[in-house]
Short mmCIF file of C-alpha atoms in Angstrom, two decimals:
data_model
loop_
_atom_site.label_atom_id
_atom_site.label_comp_id
_atom_site.label_asym_id
_atom_site.label_seq_id
_atom_site.Cartn_x
_atom_site.Cartn_y
_atom_site.Cartn_z
CA MET A 268 169.08 -31.00 -45.12
CA ILE A 269 171.77 -31.71 -48.03
CA LYS A 270 170.30 -35.51 -46.73
CA LYS A 271 166.92 -34.34 -46.72
CA LEU A 272 167.96 -32.96 -50.56
CA THR A 273 168.23 -35.80 -51.77
CA MET A 274 166.40 -38.21 -49.92
CA GLY A 275 163.36 -35.98 -51.64
CA LEU A 276 164.36 -36.15 -54.75
CA ALA A 277 164.97 -39.80 -54.54
CA GLY A 278 161.64 -40.38 -52.59
CA LEU A 279 160.46 -39.04 -56.11
CA GLY A 280 162.01 -42.45 -57.40
CA LEU A 281 164.85 -40.21 -59.29
CA GLY A 282 168.37 -41.43 -59.67
CA LEU A 283 169.29 -37.93 -59.40
CA THR A 284 173.65 -37.98 -58.71
CA ALA A 285 173.38 -36.58 -55.28
CA PHE A 286 174.07 -32.38 -55.03
CA ALA A 287 176.57 -32.98 -52.31
CA HIS A 288 178.97 -34.20 -54.74
CA GLY A 289 179.68 -31.30 -57.24
CA VAL A 290 182.31 -28.89 -57.65
CA HIS A 291 182.69 -25.84 -55.87
CA GLU A 292 183.32 -23.38 -58.64
CA HIS A 293 182.91 -19.84 -58.69
CA GLY A 294 180.45 -17.88 -61.01
CA VAL A 295 178.99 -22.08 -61.73
CA ALA A 296 176.20 -23.21 -59.91
CA ARG A 297 174.23 -26.23 -60.45
CA LEU A 298 170.49 -27.10 -60.90
CA GLN A 299 168.64 -29.62 -60.73
CA VAL A 300 165.16 -30.01 -61.82
CA ALA A 301 162.87 -33.33 -61.68
CA ILE A 302 158.48 -33.78 -62.84
CA ASP A 303 157.27 -36.84 -61.35
CA GLY A 304 153.14 -36.83 -61.95
CA GLY A 305 151.95 -33.56 -61.58
CA ARG A 306 154.06 -32.47 -58.57
CA LEU A 307 157.69 -31.00 -59.58
CA VAL A 308 161.23 -29.73 -57.68
CA VAL A 309 163.48 -27.69 -58.38
CA ALA A 310 167.08 -27.69 -56.40
CA LEU A 311 169.96 -25.55 -56.57
CA GLN A 312 173.30 -24.57 -54.51
CA SER A 313 175.33 -21.91 -55.72
CA PRO A 314 178.48 -20.80 -53.46
CA LEU A 315 177.33 -17.77 -51.24
CA ASP A 316 180.77 -15.62 -53.92
CA ASN A 317 178.32 -16.28 -56.75
CA LEU A 318 174.80 -14.52 -54.79
CA VAL A 319 176.63 -12.02 -52.18
CA GLY A 320 180.26 -11.37 -53.56
CA PHE A 321 181.76 -13.51 -50.34
CA GLU A 322 182.03 -16.30 -48.41
CA HIS A 323 181.44 -16.84 -45.62
CA LYS A 324 178.91 -15.42 -42.31
CA PRO A 325 177.95 -11.71 -42.97
CA ARG A 326 179.93 -9.81 -40.27
CA THR A 327 179.72 -6.06 -41.45
CA ALA A 328 176.58 -4.19 -41.81
CA ALA A 329 177.28 -3.64 -46.21
CA GLN A 330 177.84 -7.90 -46.10
CA ARG A 331 174.03 -8.43 -43.78
CA SER A 332 172.33 -6.29 -46.31
CA ALA A 333 173.72 -8.09 -49.32
CA TRP A 334 173.03 -11.36 -47.57
CA ALA A 335 169.05 -10.21 -46.71
CA GLU A 336 168.57 -9.64 -50.56
CA ALA A 337 170.09 -11.84 -52.17
CA GLU A 338 168.03 -14.38 -49.70
CA GLY A 339 164.69 -12.24 -50.22
CA ARG A 340 166.49 -13.41 -53.62
CA LEU A 341 166.21 -16.33 -53.37
CA ARG A 342 162.59 -17.13 -51.92
CA ASP A 343 160.96 -15.54 -54.82
CA PHE A 344 160.62 -18.62 -57.33
CA GLY A 345 158.76 -16.09 -59.48
CA ALA A 346 162.39 -14.25 -60.05
CA LEU A 347 164.54 -16.95 -60.35
CA PHE A 348 162.71 -18.90 -62.75
CA VAL A 349 160.03 -19.14 -65.32
CA LEU A 350 157.69 -21.72 -66.28
CA PRO A 351 155.22 -22.66 -69.32
CA PRO A 352 151.47 -20.70 -67.62
CA ALA A 353 149.58 -23.34 -69.31
CA ALA A 354 151.47 -25.67 -66.31
CA GLY A 355 149.85 -23.92 -64.09
CA CYS A 356 151.95 -24.38 -61.61
CA THR A 357 151.60 -23.23 -57.80
CA LEU A 358 154.79 -22.76 -55.23
CA THR A 359 153.82 -25.18 -52.90
CA ASN A 360 157.63 -24.90 -50.27
CA VAL A 361 160.59 -23.09 -50.66
CA ASP A 362 163.44 -24.65 -48.06
CA LEU A 363 166.66 -22.52 -47.92
CA GLU A 364 169.50 -23.90 -46.05
CA LEU A 365 172.67 -22.15 -45.17
CA PRO A 366 175.90 -22.49 -44.12
CA TRP A 367 175.79 -20.92 -41.43
CA GLU A 368 172.54 -20.67 -39.36
CA ALA A 369 170.08 -17.92 -39.53
CA GLY A 370 169.74 -15.83 -36.51
CA ALA A 371 172.88 -16.71 -35.57
CA ARG A 372 175.17 -13.79 -33.60
CA PRO A 373 177.30 -13.43 -35.85
CA ASP A 374 180.04 -15.22 -34.86
CA TYR A 375 183.74 -12.80 -34.80
CA ASP A 376 186.29 -15.13 -33.67
CA HIS A 377 187.98 -14.86 -36.88
CA ASP A 378 190.66 -17.72 -35.52
CA HIS A 379 187.11 -20.68 -36.20
CA ASP A 380 185.47 -18.87 -38.99
CA HIS A 381 188.26 -19.30 -41.82
CA ASP A 382 186.89 -24.52 -40.82
CA HIS A 383 183.44 -23.23 -41.87
CA ASP A 384 183.80 -20.16 -44.68
CA ALA A 385 186.30 -23.03 -46.56
CA ALA A 386 184.10 -26.22 -46.08
CA HIS A 387 180.56 -24.76 -46.44
CA GLY A 388 180.20 -21.50 -48.47
CA GLU A 389 177.07 -22.76 -50.61
CA VAL A 390 173.40 -22.19 -50.05
CA HIS A 391 170.83 -25.16 -51.58
CA VAL A 392 167.54 -24.06 -52.02
CA GLN A 393 165.25 -26.73 -52.97
CA TYR A 394 161.72 -25.56 -54.44
CA ALA A 395 158.89 -27.56 -54.93
CA LEU A 396 156.12 -26.68 -57.17
CA ASP A 397 152.36 -28.54 -57.98
CA CYS A 398 151.22 -28.36 -61.47
CA ALA A 399 147.28 -29.25 -62.63
CA GLN A 400 148.92 -29.24 -66.42
CA PRO A 401 152.34 -30.98 -65.98
CA GLN A 402 152.45 -32.30 -69.73
CA ALA A 403 153.02 -28.71 -70.92
CA LEU A 404 155.92 -28.21 -68.64
CA THR A 405 157.86 -28.06 -71.36
CA GLY A 406 161.42 -25.53 -70.02
CA LEU A 407 162.58 -23.69 -67.46
CA THR A 408 164.22 -20.40 -67.88
CA VAL A 409 165.99 -19.82 -65.18
CA LYS A 410 166.79 -16.19 -65.06
CA LEU A 411 169.60 -16.50 -62.24
CA ALA A 412 172.51 -15.23 -64.22
CA GLU A 413 170.62 -12.24 -64.52
CA ARG A 414 169.38 -12.41 -60.79
CA PHE A 415 173.22 -12.99 -59.76
CA PRO A 416 175.66 -11.54 -62.09
CA ARG A 417 178.48 -13.38 -60.87
CA THR A 418 177.01 -16.82 -61.92
CA ALA A 419 178.51 -16.78 -64.98
CA ARG A 420 176.90 -20.64 -65.98
CA ILE A 421 174.33 -22.78 -64.16
CA ARG A 422 175.23 -27.08 -64.87
CA ALA A 423 171.67 -27.94 -65.05
CA GLU A 424 169.79 -31.64 -64.85
CA ALA A 425 165.81 -32.34 -65.72
CA VAL A 426 164.99 -35.49 -65.13
CA THR A 427 161.55 -35.49 -66.40
CA PRO A 428 158.92 -38.28 -67.90
CA ARG A 429 161.04 -37.42 -71.05
CA GLY A 430 163.93 -38.54 -69.75
CA GLN A 431 166.84 -36.94 -68.66
CA ASN A 432 169.43 -34.27 -70.54
CA ALA A 433 171.92 -32.12 -69.17
CA GLN A 434 172.23 -28.50 -70.03
CA THR A 435 175.06 -26.10 -69.45
CA LEU A 436 173.03 -22.68 -68.70
CA THR A 437 174.65 -18.64 -69.45
CA ARG A 438 173.32 -15.56 -69.43
CA ASP A 439 172.02 -16.09 -73.08
CA LYS A 440 170.59 -19.25 -72.75
CA ASN A 441 168.95 -20.34 -70.26
CA THR A 442 166.13 -22.45 -71.25
CA LEU A 443 166.35 -25.94 -69.77
CA ALA A 444 164.12 -28.80 -71.90
CA LEU A 445 162.02 -30.46 -69.44
#
């Protein structure tokens, strides 16, 4: 899926840096936004700790509940992002990649857990939208820090017809110029 994500963005003809090489930092998420014609792609990468406070497959009822709530929020584009209404954007796809297989039974074999946790404690989500008036896409307001308070900073990059832009977003400074 990471290859698919990078290829999906590259398929838009955009020279975005490979997402997978970002440094895993607690409290920091990475966001890449690309506009090509009427197509908007928003790709989010975050350590699990930012979202649920742990970085392994949920093992307890409380952890499973926390993850189910986080997953619901991650699938709700409108809860995390605000676009200018004039752009007329419609969400067409959400692709969520977990560091474990969805629906797999909990693995209580702790001898093997740490290998997977350290390497894969990341969630990748890619949102695809079709926008009727892409020229109205002037900014993306990101409410990730509100919804997931453990996320202190978001390293954001945008590639649009207007050029490239990189910003660090916080709860108070949460709009990425497009």
